[in-house]
Amino acid sequence: MDLIDEVDLKILRILQKNSKTTNKEIANKLNLTPSPIHERIKRLENKGYIKKYVAILDKVLLNKPITAICMVSLRYHDEGFIDKFDKQIKELKEVQECYHMAGKVDFFLKINLETLNAYHEFVRLKLSKIENIGVLESYFVLKEIVSTTEYSF
């Protein structure tokens, strides 16, 4: 990957705090003109440093206040079973994040739902249908201490 300079890093810091910041606003903060800012942002997008722009929604206002963390261990670990699990978990719209882990558990899932009963139904009607799950442990978030999408650099 091409190296980026300190100006690029400053642009990335600004955009990850608020992706709606205009080129003009960024230029003013960095004492530059909008045109080179635009060019730099396009280059950062094209090189893959900026993957996409999103709106971060309020889960409580959207009536999804329950955050469940599922730790999943598979019964069988060969490539075919892992690939099948990957495919099946991607089809579950309730799963916000899924990580293949090293350690005692194989997968870490993050799920936000309306109620504990909705989580129960999700496990009963969807997650339990994935045949290779050996152990499923559920944890529920009591309070978010830190929640960010920002990288420190």
Tab-separated table of C-alpha atoms in Angstrom:
chain	number	residue	atom	x	y	z
A	1	MET	CA	0.000	0.000	0.000
A	2	ASP	CA	1.185	3.498	-0.749
A	3	LEU	CA	2.464	5.471	2.193
A	4	ILE	CA	0.367	8.322	3.464
A	5	ASP	CA	1.675	11.509	5.008
A	6	GLU	CA	0.699	13.531	8.075
A	7	VAL	CA	-1.855	15.607	6.110
A	8	ASP	CA	-3.576	12.398	4.994
A	9	LEU	CA	-3.654	11.190	8.600
A	10	LYS	CA	-5.191	14.488	9.716
A	11	ILE	CA	-7.863	14.154	7.033
A	12	LEU	CA	-8.618	10.598	8.169
A	13	ARG	CA	-8.874	11.713	11.810
A	14	ILE	CA	-11.358	14.428	10.848
A	15	LEU	CA	-13.461	12.156	8.640
A	16	GLN	CA	-13.669	9.332	11.157
A	17	LYS	CA	-15.064	11.767	13.713
A	18	ASN	CA	-17.604	13.137	11.223
A	19	SER	CA	-17.724	11.822	7.662
A	20	LYS	CA	-20.046	14.678	6.679
A	21	THR	CA	-17.266	17.236	7.169
A	22	THR	CA	-16.964	19.081	3.867
A	23	ASN	CA	-13.772	19.489	1.884
A	24	LYS	CA	-13.971	23.220	2.587
A	25	GLU	CA	-14.240	22.641	6.358
A	26	ILE	CA	-11.299	20.212	6.280
A	27	ALA	CA	-9.280	22.667	4.202
A	28	ASN	CA	-9.958	25.436	6.731
A	29	LYS	CA	-8.870	23.213	9.636
A	30	LEU	CA	-5.647	22.276	7.839
A	31	ASN	CA	-4.928	25.717	6.295
A	32	LEU	CA	-5.182	24.329	2.766
A	33	THR	CA	-7.545	24.841	-0.152
A	34	PRO	CA	-10.490	22.510	-0.909
A	35	SER	CA	-9.085	21.226	-4.216
A	36	PRO	CA	-6.066	19.317	-2.802
A	37	ILE	CA	-8.248	18.049	0.047
A	38	HIS	CA	-10.689	16.640	-2.512
A	39	GLU	CA	-7.820	14.984	-4.425
A	40	ARG	CA	-6.351	13.498	-1.251
A	41	ILE	CA	-9.719	12.103	-0.126
A	42	LYS	CA	-10.296	10.533	-3.560
A	43	ARG	CA	-6.824	8.970	-3.393
A	44	LEU	CA	-7.475	7.658	0.136
A	45	GLU	CA	-10.764	6.151	-1.087
A	46	ASN	CA	-9.151	4.612	-4.178
A	47	LYS	CA	-6.281	3.135	-2.142
A	48	GLY	CA	-8.749	1.569	0.306
A	49	TYR	CA	-7.937	3.611	3.415
A	50	ILE	CA	-11.536	4.854	3.391
A	51	LYS	CA	-13.767	1.818	2.877
A	52	LYS	CA	-17.187	3.494	3.072
A	53	TYR	CA	-19.203	6.230	4.722
A	54	VAL	CA	-21.938	5.281	7.178
A	55	ALA	CA	-24.414	6.759	9.622
A	56	ILE	CA	-24.128	5.364	13.136
A	57	LEU	CA	-27.641	4.887	14.423
A	58	ASP	CA	-28.982	4.999	17.982
A	59	LYS	CA	-29.938	1.443	18.959
A	60	VAL	CA	-32.253	2.599	21.752
A	61	LEU	CA	-34.225	4.952	19.507
A	62	LEU	CA	-34.487	2.117	16.960
A	63	ASN	CA	-35.828	-0.180	19.690
A	64	LYS	CA	-32.803	-2.513	19.650
A	65	PRO	CA	-31.498	-1.887	23.185
A	66	ILE	CA	-30.427	-5.454	24.044
A	67	THR	CA	-26.857	-6.270	23.037
A	68	ALA	CA	-26.009	-9.950	23.209
A	69	ILE	CA	-22.534	-11.362	22.811
A	70	CYS	CA	-22.524	-14.985	21.664
A	71	MET	CA	-19.476	-17.156	22.007
A	72	VAL	CA	-19.760	-20.092	19.610
A	73	SER	CA	-17.646	-23.220	19.551
A	74	LEU	CA	-18.001	-25.595	16.633
A	75	ARG	CA	-18.067	-29.384	16.897
A	76	TYR	CA	-15.984	-29.898	13.748
A	77	HIS	CA	-13.204	-27.612	12.600
A	78	ASP	CA	-12.215	-28.611	9.105
A	79	GLU	CA	-12.319	-26.032	6.327
A	80	GLY	CA	-15.649	-27.136	4.887
A	81	PHE	CA	-17.468	-26.841	8.204
A	82	ILE	CA	-15.962	-23.420	8.926
A	83	ASP	CA	-16.841	-22.147	5.438
A	84	LYS	CA	-20.406	-23.431	5.846
A	85	PHE	CA	-20.716	-21.678	9.226
A	86	ASP	CA	-19.395	-18.434	7.674
A	87	LYS	CA	-22.004	-18.621	4.920
A	88	GLN	CA	-24.872	-19.430	7.305
A	89	ILE	CA	-24.001	-16.692	9.808
A	90	LYS	CA	-23.802	-14.060	7.031
A	91	GLU	CA	-27.439	-14.856	6.188
A	92	LEU	CA	-28.637	-13.899	9.694
A	93	LYS	CA	-29.514	-10.186	9.540
A	94	GLU	CA	-29.550	-9.953	13.331
A	95	VAL	CA	-25.767	-10.558	13.487
A	96	GLN	CA	-23.996	-7.193	13.407
A	97	GLU	CA	-20.481	-8.502	13.877
A	98	CYS	CA	-18.869	-11.924	13.647
A	99	TYR	CA	-15.225	-12.691	14.333
A	100	HIS	CA	-13.390	-15.985	13.855
A	101	MET	CA	-11.344	-16.296	17.028
A	102	ALA	CA	-8.226	-18.015	18.306
A	103	GLY	CA	-8.585	-19.414	21.820
A	104	LYS	CA	-11.318	-21.229	23.741
A	105	VAL	CA	-14.162	-20.188	21.421
A	106	ASP	CA	-14.293	-20.273	17.651
A	107	PHE	CA	-16.592	-17.323	16.905
A	108	PHE	CA	-17.677	-14.114	18.622
A	109	LEU	CA	-21.054	-12.711	17.535
A	110	LYS	CA	-22.590	-9.351	18.403
A	111	ILE	CA	-26.353	-9.108	18.129
A	112	ASN	CA	-28.718	-6.226	18.967
A	113	LEU	CA	-32.394	-7.025	19.479
A	114	GLU	CA	-35.579	-5.560	20.932
A	115	THR	CA	-35.995	-7.811	23.978
A	116	LEU	CA	-34.591	-10.851	25.733
A	117	ASN	CA	-37.518	-12.787	24.324
A	118	ALA	CA	-36.516	-11.691	20.796
A	119	TYR	CA	-33.025	-13.021	21.518
A	120	HIS	CA	-34.506	-16.285	22.765
A	121	GLU	CA	-36.510	-16.588	19.542
A	122	PHE	CA	-33.420	-15.770	17.459
A	123	VAL	CA	-31.458	-18.559	19.150
A	124	ARG	CA	-34.364	-21.013	19.049
A	125	LEU	CA	-35.479	-20.410	15.459
A	126	LYS	CA	-32.288	-19.378	13.663
A	127	LEU	CA	-28.991	-19.914	15.450
A	128	SER	CA	-29.912	-23.398	16.656
A	129	LYS	CA	-30.536	-24.424	13.032
A	130	ILE	CA	-26.808	-24.193	12.324
A	131	GLU	CA	-25.967	-27.852	12.841
A	132	ASN	CA	-22.242	-27.601	13.581
A	133	ILE	CA	-22.573	-25.443	16.710
A	134	GLY	CA	-21.281	-27.440	19.664
A	135	VAL	CA	-21.400	-24.860	22.443
A	136	LEU	CA	-23.186	-21.497	22.534
A	137	GLU	CA	-22.634	-19.120	25.434
A	138	SER	CA	-24.643	-15.906	25.643
A	139	TYR	CA	-23.648	-12.759	27.489
A	140	PHE	CA	-25.682	-9.567	27.785
A	141	VAL	CA	-24.282	-6.060	27.922
A	142	LEU	CA	-25.369	-4.166	31.032
A	143	LYS	CA	-23.697	-0.872	30.107
A	144	GLU	CA	-21.559	0.324	27.207
A	145	ILE	CA	-18.402	1.880	28.606
A	146	VAL	CA	-16.635	2.586	25.297
A	147	SER	CA	-18.175	2.275	21.857
A	148	THR	CA	-16.329	3.816	18.951
A	149	THR	CA	-15.567	3.227	15.309
A	150	GLU	CA	-12.463	5.443	15.452
A	151	TYR	CA	-8.913	4.139	15.129
A	152	SER	CA	-6.166	5.802	17.117
A	153	PHE	CA	-3.133	6.788	15.054
